[in-house]
Amino acid sequence: YVEMLSGLQARQINAGQLAAAYDYIVVGGGQSGLVIANRLSEDSGRSVLVVEYGYFDNNPAQVEPASATQYLSRNLFNLSSVAQPGIGNRQGQVYAASVVGGGSTVNGMLFDRGSAEDYDIWERLGNPGWGWSGLLPYFKKSTTFTPPSPELTREYNITWDIERAYGNGPVQATFPDWQWPGIKIQWKAWAEVGMPINTEGAAGDAFGAYWIPSNVDQQYRRSYARTGYWDPVANRANLKLLIGYRVNEVLFNANKRAESITIQERGSSNGAPTITVKATQEIILCAGWLHTPQILQRSGVGPRALLQQAGVNVVADLPGVGSNLQDHPVSRAGFQYQTDVVPNPGSLNSDATFRTWADQQWQQRKGPRSMGVGNALVTAPLPILTSNFQAILDKGKAQNAASYLPRGYTAAQVAGFVAQRDILLASFAKQDNGVVEIPFSGGASTSLVLMKPLSRGTVLLNPANRYAEPSVDFNVNINPVDPDILVATIKFFRRWMAAPSMQQLTPVEQTPGASLTSDAQLANYLTTSMGASTAHSCCTAAMAPQEQAGVVSADLTVYGVTGLSVGDISIIPIIPATHTCATVYAIAEKAADLIKARYDPSIPSPPTTPGTSTQPVPTTTTANPQPTQPPSCTVNKWGQCGGQGYTGCTTCAAGSTCTFSNDWYSQCL
Ligand SMILES: Cc1cc2nc3c(=O)[nH]c(=O)nc-3n(C[C@H](O)[C@H](O)[C@H](O)COP(=O)(O)OP(=O)(O)OC[C@H]3O[C@@H](n4cnc5c(N)ncnc54)[C@H](O)[C@@H]3O)c2cc1C
């Protein structure tokens, strides 16, 4: 412990201990920054400095499952977007972490990946090496999966495929010790409405319905960039971290080579003295979707007109810096089950006996309190949502793209968007990727999340004060294809609620409300109900060919300058249909390999030739197989023990008896 502590102290420095120069400077010690710093400092001959605006959050509560929904303001940059015409001029909540470990320290711990197609379209856009086959090794390198208990697995028929999806990486993933019984009925209903059921989403088949783990260790504590990539390398003397400092600018020499950064203590007034630190090899921007483009713009790399307006000398005119902003906008379907199974997600609030039992269980780190925000998703392909999908695609293809893009998009930016749109519309017609997400965990209400929006937003420097927070415009719900897909989703969700299995729960619609039936009424409901962000903002320094207004090339270096790269979520060109944390780990792992190979000829660069076949291995696409009855088994208290169509265990654990709830459901109470 003493050794570890002195190691930690050696690595965390104050400004007075800064060296004049480091081989690598990583800007931002968030999720991607800690991964890249860890990997680059594996070579003890290279010095690495990380500069992070936030502090450590050492509160033990921040690693507990309950932290998944708390989003504490102390760990976030707290700002809102400009008014959003697409959602009735409401402002959007802006989510960006400001703490060591970044988004991985604060996030909801839903840990999934996109489908193979979601990454293959990055490659198709002109980014060789960034398709599924180029990224899977890095998904595997970052994560270790541990199966849940045999009892939970059997009771809920939880499925996974370690061999195809996981490796031996620093981030731990597993399932909590609990699921809500109503989820079994929901699984059946998905099959009844024709949703493909996949045994593993993380192996390239993240479409249809599938189970997803949480990024937690086996005690259900948050497993994140700090525990995975920072704490274990306490003894590296060549790795330094300065916290509580903001990186202001990257400075370039006359040859446009990035030479140094200027930093300023957090909380000091703008215009206060700054410190300059040199990088002899490379500066890697990992300040996240909100600040990576802002730092670029402040440094003279961005849209010429904006930089001139802000009085910034133009080093490289890159119109794409701060454009192409994407997120997963969200609406909601509110239902009530009038004959719900018990316990259900509401029971922790409504049933004191159950709550006491849950608290007792949690003292042994078991039971409902091990759960975060749920572990099952539907990511629905468009042709499954609606038989009318071709009309939506035709409308998208026929539209004048520029009319829905942010003002001031250049011809290259419009061309870049049209390339994205055409690739997206072609993939929407297929059934190997999804366009909306519907999380389900036994509750009656859920989010309806648009996973592949066509609307694009911006993050722009404030010309009057370049050190103030940038202006965020999600431009949400502006491209008409977006509401068309969500309207189809609401109708499909109603079909799911009307599926035979669901009738035992007697679902009753609250919102949008059964009286709203026409497309126009539902689109209007979306305008009033939709949120612009699910905290997956990305894509503001996109990897794409320069003639399509890309900001970085496939080796992640910034166009028009040298010695500067981006390694965070900003580089994504098209948002994948997944929560973004696992994808950021894969990007950062790959970024580190690309950087290492630039400076060490003995290290092979990851291939940048287009991937070969990226077809995922076929998976189960029939109904979720019913659990087979093991020779002898017991059901834990609150679990299902009988009912029509039920083929699992029927013997209740000591202290509970199998009790009839309704024709479809008996339960150990
Ligand atoms: C509230 C929230 C909930 C989420 N929930 C989920 C979820 O359940 N599942 C999932 O998969 N994904 C989730 N995400 C998304 C995911 O966590 C992020 O996409 C991911 O962490 C982004 O990683 P990053 O490295 O690009 O940026 P970050 O991790 O945000 O790192 C950027 C870092 O740069 C620092 N920084 C910024 N500006 C400067 C500057 N000028 N100088 C120095 N440092 C600076 C910041 O303080 C921050 O630490 C969530 C995100 C948030 C914010």
XYZ file of C-alpha atoms and ligand atoms in Angstrom:
722
model
C 0.000 0.000 0.000
C 2.806 2.412 0.925
C 4.483 1.670 -2.382
C 1.222 2.233 -4.246
C 0.565 5.508 -2.452
C 4.018 6.859 -3.231
C 3.503 5.774 -6.827
C 0.221 7.627 -6.951
C 1.862 10.688 -5.466
C 4.687 10.441 -7.960
C 2.227 10.435 -10.824
C -0.120 13.143 -9.627
C 1.818 16.367 -9.759
C 1.176 20.015 -9.109
C 1.968 22.737 -11.592
C 5.277 23.520 -9.911
C 6.474 19.979 -10.667
C 5.813 20.168 -14.389
C 8.746 19.380 -16.647
C 9.376 21.713 -19.566
C 8.554 18.980 -22.072
C 7.022 15.497 -22.372
C 7.032 13.098 -25.290
C 3.240 12.983 -25.312
C 0.664 15.322 -23.847
C -2.860 13.991 -23.446
C -5.415 16.793 -23.171
C -8.208 15.590 -20.871
C -7.957 12.754 -18.323
C -11.464 11.493 -19.045
C -12.373 8.055 -20.328
C -10.341 8.008 -23.550
C -7.504 10.116 -22.111
C -6.745 7.622 -19.331
C -6.759 4.693 -21.778
C -4.345 6.404 -24.157
C -2.082 7.627 -21.341
C -1.906 4.108 -19.918
C -1.000 2.515 -23.226
C 1.526 5.169 -24.291
C 3.309 4.963 -20.936
C 3.747 1.190 -21.277
C 7.056 2.175 -22.880
C 9.033 3.385 -19.862
C 11.280 5.343 -22.199
C 8.422 7.711 -23.151
C 7.138 10.449 -20.864
C 3.417 11.161 -20.800
C 1.587 14.108 -19.245
C -2.198 14.180 -18.810
C -3.849 17.529 -18.072
C -7.390 17.246 -16.700
C -9.807 20.021 -15.840
C -11.662 17.951 -13.210
C -10.635 16.361 -9.934
C -10.795 12.816 -8.593
C -14.185 11.799 -7.211
C -13.193 9.630 -4.242
C -16.706 9.335 -2.834
C -17.417 5.582 -2.437
C -21.039 6.208 -3.492
C -19.800 7.102 -6.987
C -18.961 3.457 -7.700
C -22.226 1.994 -6.356
C -25.034 0.914 -8.722
C -27.246 3.757 -7.505
C -24.782 6.261 -9.010
C -25.926 5.134 -12.464
C -28.791 7.601 -12.500
C -27.495 10.427 -10.338
C -25.463 12.513 -12.789
C -24.048 14.762 -10.046
C -23.474 18.346 -11.121
C -20.072 18.428 -9.390
C -18.792 15.974 -12.008
C -20.315 17.652 -15.048
C -19.948 20.809 -17.077
C -23.376 22.208 -16.441
C -24.842 23.957 -19.440
C -27.789 23.873 -21.805
C -28.025 24.080 -25.554
C -29.490 27.008 -27.437
C -33.280 26.864 -27.930
C -34.227 23.938 -30.192
C -36.922 24.727 -32.805
C -37.439 20.995 -33.459
C -38.717 20.457 -29.921
C -40.840 23.539 -29.429
C -37.919 25.881 -28.711
C -37.040 24.097 -25.492
C -33.337 23.995 -24.588
C -31.529 20.666 -24.511
C -29.625 19.377 -21.502
C -25.895 19.156 -22.305
C -24.070 16.195 -20.749
C -20.282 16.367 -20.531
C -18.204 15.013 -17.666
C -15.642 17.123 -15.773
C -13.926 14.581 -13.531
C -10.948 12.221 -13.720
C -12.252 9.238 -15.725
C -14.721 11.499 -17.527
C -17.969 9.952 -18.716
C -16.966 6.520 -17.398
C -16.978 7.935 -13.838
C -20.517 9.276 -14.040
C -22.342 7.216 -16.617
C -25.272 4.826 -16.362
C -23.061 1.718 -16.709
C -25.108 0.275 -19.568
C -22.307 -1.455 -21.432
C -23.040 -2.450 -24.997
C -21.719 -2.106 -28.542
C -23.207 -1.296 -31.909
C -23.857 -3.837 -34.634
C -21.093 -4.730 -37.095
C -22.930 -2.634 -39.680
C -22.779 0.426 -37.391
C -18.964 0.424 -37.669
C -18.737 -0.893 -41.199
C -20.470 2.282 -42.343
C -17.589 4.294 -40.838
C -15.239 2.359 -43.058
C -17.539 2.740 -46.073
C -17.369 6.492 -45.568
C -13.640 6.407 -46.325
C -12.021 5.384 -43.031
C -10.046 2.198 -43.703
C -9.460 -0.001 -40.669
C -12.452 1.347 -38.713
C -15.049 -1.277 -39.620
C -16.170 -4.014 -37.235
C -13.257 -6.310 -38.009
C -10.827 -3.452 -37.351
C -12.458 -2.558 -34.020
C -13.386 -5.947 -32.548
C -9.806 -6.647 -31.353
C -9.949 -3.379 -29.397
C -13.376 -4.076 -27.933
C -11.917 -7.368 -26.747
C -8.672 -5.809 -25.529
C -10.568 -3.409 -23.267
C -13.023 -5.757 -21.551
C -13.352 -8.883 -19.430
C -16.789 -10.467 -19.036
C -17.834 -12.616 -16.075
C -21.066 -14.626 -16.377
C -23.844 -14.061 -13.848
C -24.853 -16.714 -11.293
C -26.225 -19.983 -12.711
C -29.508 -19.400 -10.828
C -30.114 -15.991 -12.401
C -28.980 -17.243 -15.798
C -31.387 -20.153 -15.645
C -34.315 -18.197 -14.299
C -34.093 -15.422 -16.899
C -32.420 -17.285 -19.729
C -29.657 -14.687 -19.869
C -27.432 -15.333 -22.883
C -23.947 -14.220 -23.943
C -20.999 -15.415 -26.017
C -17.644 -14.805 -24.359
C -15.571 -16.279 -27.141
C -16.963 -14.093 -29.887
C -17.277 -10.901 -27.869
C -14.836 -10.584 -25.002
C -11.161 -10.679 -24.089
C -9.066 -10.081 -21.003
C -9.234 -6.324 -20.713
C -9.071 -3.910 -17.781
C -12.797 -3.042 -17.732
C -15.029 -5.593 -16.010
C -18.520 -6.408 -17.247
C -21.142 -8.683 -15.759
C -24.850 -8.833 -14.936
C -26.291 -7.701 -11.607
C -27.705 -10.240 -9.181
C -31.306 -9.405 -10.035
C -33.879 -8.957 -12.788
C -37.552 -8.009 -12.448
C -39.851 -10.994 -13.129
C -42.050 -9.098 -15.595
C -39.172 -9.064 -18.066
C -39.875 -12.714 -18.936
C -43.288 -11.755 -20.261
C -41.737 -8.900 -22.206
C -39.207 -11.215 -23.878
C -42.044 -13.451 -25.046
C -43.962 -10.489 -26.391
C -40.965 -9.316 -28.456
C -40.863 -12.677 -30.168
C -44.620 -12.485 -30.756
C -44.271 -9.229 -32.702
C -41.458 -10.608 -34.854
C -38.433 -9.043 -33.202
C -35.281 -11.129 -33.829
C -33.780 -12.434 -30.587
C -29.986 -12.477 -30.436
C -27.892 -14.413 -27.956
C -25.114 -11.782 -27.826
C -25.234 -8.153 -28.926
C -21.553 -7.443 -28.298
C -20.277 -9.721 -31.085
C -21.593 -7.589 -33.930
C -25.257 -8.571 -33.699
C -26.632 -5.651 -31.709
C -30.025 -5.645 -33.372
C -33.316 -7.164 -32.344
C -33.600 -8.057 -28.656
C -30.569 -9.050 -26.566
C -29.156 -8.967 -23.053
C -26.434 -6.459 -22.177
C -24.152 -6.462 -19.130
C -23.242 -3.520 -16.917
C -19.666 -2.285 -16.584
C -19.328 -3.425 -12.982
C -17.018 -5.806 -11.154
C -18.256 -8.939 -9.430
C -19.272 -6.891 -6.382
C -21.368 -4.697 -8.717
C -19.041 -1.707 -8.271
C -18.401 0.611 -11.205
C -15.545 -0.627 -13.370
C -14.294 2.368 -15.296
C -11.324 4.134 -16.822
C -9.920 5.050 -13.435
C -10.023 1.526 -11.950
C -9.180 -0.141 -15.248
C -6.516 2.089 -16.739
C -5.296 4.511 -14.086
C -5.087 2.871 -10.637
C -3.260 -0.289 -11.811
C -0.268 1.601 -13.213
C 0.683 3.336 -9.986
C 4.352 2.521 -10.362
C 4.943 4.239 -13.704
C 7.337 7.108 -13.105
C 7.004 8.210 -16.735
C 3.263 8.980 -16.391
C 2.132 12.267 -14.818
C -1.298 13.743 -14.193
C -2.098 17.372 -13.480
C -5.682 17.894 -12.307
C -7.665 21.103 -11.883
C -6.112 22.739 -14.945
C -7.782 23.769 -18.171
C -5.980 23.439 -21.473
C -6.501 26.697 -23.329
C -4.698 26.345 -26.630
C -2.375 24.249 -28.703
C 0.499 26.383 -30.035
C 1.987 25.711 -33.479
C 5.396 26.584 -34.934
C 5.853 28.235 -38.324
C 5.530 24.829 -40.021
C 2.150 24.244 -38.386
C 3.599 21.615 -36.097
C 1.823 21.397 -32.730
C 4.577 22.188 -30.244
C 3.000 22.951 -26.902
C -0.130 23.638 -24.900
C -1.050 26.528 -22.662
C -2.808 25.690 -19.419
C -4.568 27.715 -16.772
C -5.628 26.817 -13.251
C -9.317 25.970 -12.955
C -11.251 28.806 -11.379
C -8.665 31.490 -12.192
C -10.058 34.363 -14.203
C -9.718 34.404 -17.942
C -6.632 36.339 -18.895
C -4.795 35.046 -15.769
C -1.228 33.828 -16.340
C -0.882 30.578 -18.230
C 1.831 27.921 -18.249
C 3.249 26.502 -21.475
C 4.257 22.831 -21.662
C 5.977 21.297 -24.694
C 5.344 17.977 -26.405
C 8.256 16.546 -28.359
C 6.229 13.889 -30.192
C 2.484 14.468 -30.180
C -0.411 16.224 -28.480
C -3.513 14.058 -28.256
C -6.856 15.784 -27.721
C -9.202 13.790 -25.464
C -11.304 16.615 -24.041
C -14.580 15.085 -25.224
C -17.206 16.063 -27.793
C -17.769 19.482 -26.186
C -14.229 20.733 -25.629
C -12.052 18.978 -28.195
C -13.607 21.099 -30.991
C -13.501 24.169 -28.763
C -9.771 23.733 -28.075
C -9.152 23.209 -31.794
C -11.104 26.348 -32.641
C -9.325 28.383 -29.949
C -6.025 27.163 -31.403
C -6.819 28.343 -34.925
C -8.007 25.038 -36.363
C -11.608 25.316 -37.478
C -14.039 27.169 -39.738
C -12.262 30.277 -41.033
C -15.244 32.635 -40.690
C -15.860 31.675 -37.057
C -12.181 31.989 -36.126
C -11.929 35.400 -37.748
C -15.058 36.551 -35.968
C -13.502 35.458 -32.684
C -10.177 37.133 -33.510
C -8.272 33.846 -33.634
C -5.394 33.488 -36.123
C -6.273 30.816 -38.659
C -3.741 27.966 -38.678
C -5.871 25.506 -40.665
C -9.264 26.255 -42.188
C -11.207 23.094 -41.292
C -14.943 23.797 -41.572
C -15.848 20.447 -39.980
C -14.443 21.291 -36.527
C -17.497 21.538 -34.260
C -20.009 20.393 -36.879
C -21.623 16.984 -37.389
C -22.854 16.921 -33.756
C -25.000 13.836 -33.145
C -26.660 12.269 -30.123
C -29.538 9.910 -29.410
C -32.683 12.020 -28.982
C -35.312 10.422 -26.783
C -39.059 10.336 -26.394
C -41.110 8.229 -24.001
C -43.939 5.729 -24.030
C -45.806 5.811 -20.722
C -47.952 2.777 -19.864
C -49.388 1.278 -16.694
C -49.828 -2.425 -16.030
C -53.116 -2.888 -14.228
C -52.356 -6.504 -13.275
C -48.602 -6.276 -12.852
C -46.514 -9.108 -11.437
C -45.003 -8.472 -8.038
C -42.310 -7.448 -7.370
C -41.886 -4.964 -10.154
C -39.633 -1.921 -10.525
C -42.125 0.121 -8.501
C -42.035 -2.294 -5.545
C -38.953 -0.751 -3.958
C -41.025 2.388 -3.413
C -44.469 0.923 -2.858
C -43.859 -2.230 -0.799
C -42.123 -1.763 2.572
C -41.683 -5.535 3.132
C -39.996 -5.954 -0.199
C -37.819 -2.894 0.411
C -36.653 -4.272 3.771
C -35.850 -7.594 2.134
C -33.961 -5.829 -0.649
C -31.922 -3.836 1.891
C -31.055 -7.018 3.776
C -29.989 -8.690 0.561
C -27.805 -5.744 -0.354
C -25.895 -6.097 2.912
C -24.535 -9.260 1.267
C -24.304 -7.387 -2.065
C -27.174 -9.342 -3.556
C -30.665 -8.646 -4.829
C -32.447 -5.727 -6.511
C -30.067 -3.046 -5.289
C -27.278 -4.582 -7.384
C -29.140 -3.401 -10.471
C -28.296 -0.241 -12.361
C -30.624 0.830 -15.120
C -31.455 -2.513 -16.706
C -29.897 -5.157 -18.906
C -32.069 -5.823 -21.940
C -32.496 -3.834 -25.114
C -34.385 -3.887 -28.332
C -32.534 -2.147 -31.132
C -35.087 -2.333 -33.889
C -34.283 -2.498 -37.608
C -36.481 -0.133 -39.626
C -38.087 -2.868 -41.794
C -39.303 -4.551 -38.604
C -40.713 -1.333 -37.193
C -42.809 -0.578 -40.244
C -43.748 -2.229 -43.522
C -43.833 1.321 -44.899
C -40.078 1.745 -44.465
C -39.387 2.261 -48.167
C -41.454 5.456 -48.169
C -39.295 6.841 -45.344
C -36.131 5.945 -47.231
C -37.415 7.488 -50.471
C -38.294 10.689 -48.641
C -34.794 10.847 -47.157
C -33.143 10.234 -50.489
C -35.237 12.883 -52.286
C -34.694 15.654 -49.790
C -32.528 18.707 -50.353
C -29.958 17.945 -47.670
C -28.727 21.498 -47.216
C -32.139 22.754 -46.159
C -31.990 20.787 -42.890
C -28.318 21.331 -42.050
C -27.051 24.080 -39.743
C -26.635 27.501 -41.331
C -23.210 28.122 -42.829
C -22.434 24.536 -43.844
C -19.924 24.718 -46.728
C -20.243 22.725 -49.964
C -17.740 20.197 -48.574
C -19.804 19.815 -45.413
C -22.997 19.264 -47.399
C -21.149 16.685 -49.528
C -19.946 14.982 -46.350
C -23.469 14.841 -44.985
C -24.914 13.515 -48.255
C -22.300 10.729 -48.200
C -23.367 9.855 -44.643
C -27.065 10.072 -45.471
C -26.829 7.786 -48.488
C -24.823 5.201 -46.576
C -27.252 5.404 -43.670
C -30.393 5.089 -45.789
C -28.934 2.025 -47.507
C -28.231 0.408 -44.146
C -31.695 1.346 -42.792
C -33.171 -0.983 -45.430
C -31.324 -3.943 -43.917
C -32.177 -6.045 -40.913
C -28.660 -6.344 -39.446
C -28.703 -3.010 -37.647
C -31.180 -0.923 -35.704
C -32.535 2.612 -35.896
C -34.259 2.946 -32.530
C -33.629 1.561 -29.066
C -36.303 0.397 -26.633
C -34.816 -0.593 -23.267
C -36.950 -3.021 -21.234
C -36.513 -4.339 -17.728
C -40.004 -5.341 -16.582
C -41.459 -1.861 -16.147
C -44.430 -0.579 -18.124
C -42.926 2.701 -19.357
C -39.748 3.177 -21.300
C -37.673 5.418 -23.498
C -37.967 5.400 -27.277
C -34.525 6.427 -28.457
C -33.620 7.492 -31.987
C -30.262 5.827 -32.625
C -29.357 7.053 -36.125
C -30.680 10.595 -36.511
C -30.168 12.471 -39.764
C -30.269 15.864 -38.049
C -26.831 17.380 -37.404
C -25.824 20.053 -34.879
C -22.871 22.260 -33.940
C -20.488 23.186 -31.107
C -19.110 26.661 -31.779
C -16.660 28.918 -29.987
C -18.259 31.934 -28.367
C -16.756 34.732 -30.527
C -17.164 37.253 -27.718
C -15.346 35.104 -25.150
C -13.447 32.114 -26.421
C -12.874 30.829 -22.857
C -16.580 30.743 -22.030
C -18.435 27.484 -22.687
C -19.109 26.966 -26.399
C -22.542 27.328 -27.927
C -24.233 23.942 -28.394
C -26.966 23.537 -31.000
C -28.216 19.947 -31.257
C -30.480 20.976 -34.159
C -32.578 18.076 -32.941
C -35.610 16.732 -34.792
C -35.029 18.978 -37.816
C -34.506 16.420 -40.573
C -38.043 15.035 -41.279
C -36.782 11.447 -41.486
C -36.132 11.553 -37.720
C -39.751 12.098 -36.571
C -40.967 9.684 -39.272
C -38.921 6.905 -37.676
C -40.065 7.757 -34.167
C -43.721 7.924 -35.213
C -43.326 4.408 -36.633
C -41.719 3.411 -33.325
C -44.662 4.607 -31.244
C -47.029 2.566 -33.422
C -44.787 -0.477 -33.157
C -44.533 -0.075 -29.396
C -48.338 -0.146 -29.213
C -48.307 -3.393 -31.208
C -45.879 -4.846 -28.696
C -48.123 -3.821 -25.819
C -51.001 -5.525 -27.669
C -49.056 -8.813 -28.087
C -50.796 -11.894 -26.587
C -48.334 -12.403 -23.711
C -48.634 -8.804 -22.608
C -52.363 -9.122 -21.969
C -51.816 -10.813 -18.609
C -50.371 -7.461 -17.439
C -53.349 -5.446 -18.749
C -51.349 -2.537 -20.173
C -53.041 0.859 -20.385
C -51.494 3.681 -22.374
C -50.870 6.996 -20.620
C -48.600 8.788 -23.132
C -48.789 9.664 -25.963
C -52.389 8.602 -25.101
C -54.569 6.219 -27.085
C -56.566 9.128 -28.520
C -53.541 10.300 -30.511
C -53.520 8.147 -33.611
C -52.630 10.113 -36.741
C -49.018 10.603 -37.830
C -49.411 14.357 -37.388
C -50.670 13.953 -33.812
C -47.821 11.618 -32.937
C -45.237 13.909 -34.540
C -46.644 16.740 -32.472
C -46.341 14.588 -29.336
C -42.676 14.065 -30.216
C -42.101 17.802 -30.507
C -43.469 18.352 -27.037
C -41.922 15.310 -25.339
C -38.539 14.756 -26.909
C -35.177 15.365 -25.235
C -32.213 16.281 -27.431
C -29.616 14.102 -25.700
C -29.129 10.810 -23.882
C -25.568 11.851 -22.970
C -24.109 10.221 -26.063
C -23.041 13.410 -27.837
C -20.296 12.819 -30.331
C -18.829 13.317 -33.728
C -17.661 16.953 -33.548
C -14.137 16.329 -34.926
C -15.164 13.610 -37.317
C -12.922 11.088 -39.010
C -13.693 11.411 -42.725
C -11.956 12.369 -45.966
C -10.970 16.038 -45.947
C -13.006 16.763 -49.078
C -16.038 15.698 -47.045
C -15.133 18.167 -44.277
C -13.478 15.548 -42.080
C -11.303 16.794 -39.231
C -9.068 13.761 -38.711
C -7.907 11.077 -41.111
C -8.080 7.343 -40.438
C -4.840 7.579 -38.407
C -6.570 10.198 -36.203
C -4.161 13.035 -37.035
C -5.715 16.452 -37.607
C -5.725 17.634 -41.230
C -3.595 20.648 -42.137
C -1.189 20.464 -39.171
C 1.271 17.928 -37.714
C 1.970 16.611 -34.218
C -1.713 16.762 -33.260
C -4.334 14.017 -33.057
C -7.741 13.328 -31.512
C -8.477 10.150 -29.527
C -11.930 10.654 -28.025
C -15.598 10.343 -28.991
C -15.331 13.403 -31.237
C -13.776 11.336 -34.027
C -16.874 9.204 -34.633
C -18.300 10.091 -38.045
C -21.770 8.499 -37.635
C -23.193 7.743 -34.211
C -23.595 3.994 -33.668
C -26.842 2.530 -32.316
C -25.406 1.914 -28.869
C -24.546 3.604 -25.609
C -21.143 5.021 -26.375
C -18.861 4.011 -23.495
C -17.656 0.632 -24.853
C -17.073 2.176 -28.283
C -14.934 4.939 -26.725
C -12.737 2.296 -25.047
C -12.225 0.589 -28.407
C -11.458 3.891 -30.161
C -8.942 4.892 -27.491
C -7.235 1.494 -27.509
C -6.903 1.701 -31.268
C -5.750 5.331 -31.110
C -2.944 4.323 -28.722
C -1.725 1.641 -31.126
C -1.790 4.094 -34.035
C 0.200 6.682 -32.057
C 2.756 4.152 -30.795
C 3.363 2.888 -34.304
C 4.066 6.439 -35.543
C 7.055 6.818 -33.249
C 8.352 3.278 -32.900
C 9.123 1.473 -36.149
C 9.279 -1.849 -34.305
C 5.541 -1.613 -33.544
C 3.265 -2.570 -36.436
C 0.507 -0.088 -37.155
C -3.043 -1.449 -36.976
C -4.156 -2.275 -40.512
C -5.726 0.605 -42.393
C -6.843 -1.515 -45.281
C -10.578 -2.081 -45.518
C -11.762 -5.006 -43.422
C -12.689 -8.242 -45.059
C -15.942 -9.990 -44.307
C -17.639 -8.402 -41.357
C -20.717 -10.526 -41.321
C -21.391 -11.573 -37.762
C -21.688 -15.282 -37.153
C -25.379 -16.200 -37.359
C -27.109 -16.133 -34.019
C -30.427 -17.199 -32.645
C -33.114 -15.354 -34.494
C -36.032 -17.284 -33.149
C -37.839 -16.748 -29.902
C -35.680 -16.618 -26.795
C -35.373 -20.310 -25.978
C -37.268 -21.285 -22.880
C -35.080 -22.304 -19.974
C -34.736 -26.042 -19.858
C -35.635 -27.536 -16.534
C -32.456 -28.747 -14.844
C -32.643 -32.087 -13.037
C -33.177 -30.469 -9.670
C -33.503 -26.787 -9.031
C -35.104 -24.197 -6.820
C -36.496 -20.774 -7.502
C -35.406 -17.903 -5.251
C -38.003 -15.872 -3.369
C -39.925 -13.547 -5.742
C -39.010 -15.700 -8.761
C -41.513 -17.343 -11.165
C -42.472 -20.943 -10.340
C -45.401 -21.631 -12.684
C -47.906 -20.354 -15.216
C -49.031 -21.137 -18.764
C -46.057 -21.719 -21.048
C -43.599 -21.758 -18.142
C -41.092 -24.614 -18.232
C -38.591 -23.589 -15.529
C -38.155 -24.744 -11.926
C -41.256 -25.107 -9.821
C -39.753 -25.703 -6.369
C -39.432 -22.603 -4.221
C -36.404 -21.923 -2.016
C -36.890 -22.466 1.721
C -39.012 -19.755 3.285
C -41.251 -19.192 0.257
C -44.074 -21.090 -1.429
C -45.276 -21.172 -5.010
C -48.300 -18.856 -5.095
C -50.808 -18.441 -7.940
C -50.898 -14.854 -9.303
C -52.790 -15.428 -12.534
C -53.085 -18.080 -15.257
C -49.694 -17.143 -16.661
C -47.794 -16.450 -13.519
C -47.137 -18.167 -10.209
C -44.481 -16.851 -7.946
C -42.379 -17.880 -4.914
C -43.671 -15.632 -2.124
C -24.194 11.545 -17.549
C -23.714 10.547 -18.571
C -24.319 9.278 -18.640
C -23.889 8.343 -19.590
N -24.403 7.061 -19.580
C -23.841 6.113 -20.384
C -24.190 4.729 -20.260
O -24.982 4.332 -19.402
N -23.599 3.848 -21.097
C -22.687 4.226 -22.034
O -22.208 3.369 -22.773
N -22.336 5.525 -22.171
C -22.856 6.460 -21.343
N -22.433 7.766 -21.436
C -21.510 8.137 -22.520
C -20.042 7.819 -22.277
O -19.728 7.771 -20.913
C -19.209 8.866 -23.013
O -19.539 8.835 -24.383
C -17.698 8.665 -22.876
O -17.322 8.592 -21.510
C -16.948 9.805 -23.563
O -15.563 9.633 -23.398
P -14.531 10.740 -23.892
O -13.184 10.275 -23.493
O -14.780 11.082 -25.297
O -14.903 12.069 -23.061
P -14.924 12.270 -21.481
O -14.885 10.976 -20.780
O -16.036 13.207 -21.203
O -13.536 12.979 -21.182
C -13.250 14.324 -21.491
C -12.401 14.885 -20.353
O -11.785 16.081 -20.755
C -11.799 17.009 -19.692
N -11.683 18.350 -20.275
C -12.610 19.013 -21.007
N -12.118 20.190 -21.414
C -10.856 20.279 -20.938
C -9.841 21.261 -21.039
N -10.019 22.397 -21.713
N -8.670 21.022 -20.402
C -8.456 19.881 -19.704
N -9.401 18.915 -19.586
C -10.571 19.115 -20.204
C -13.113 16.731 -18.997
O -13.090 17.181 -17.663
C -13.234 15.212 -19.121
O -12.690 14.549 -18.007
C -22.850 8.717 -20.499
C -22.252 9.978 -20.425
C -22.653 10.879 -19.469
C -21.973 12.230 -19.386
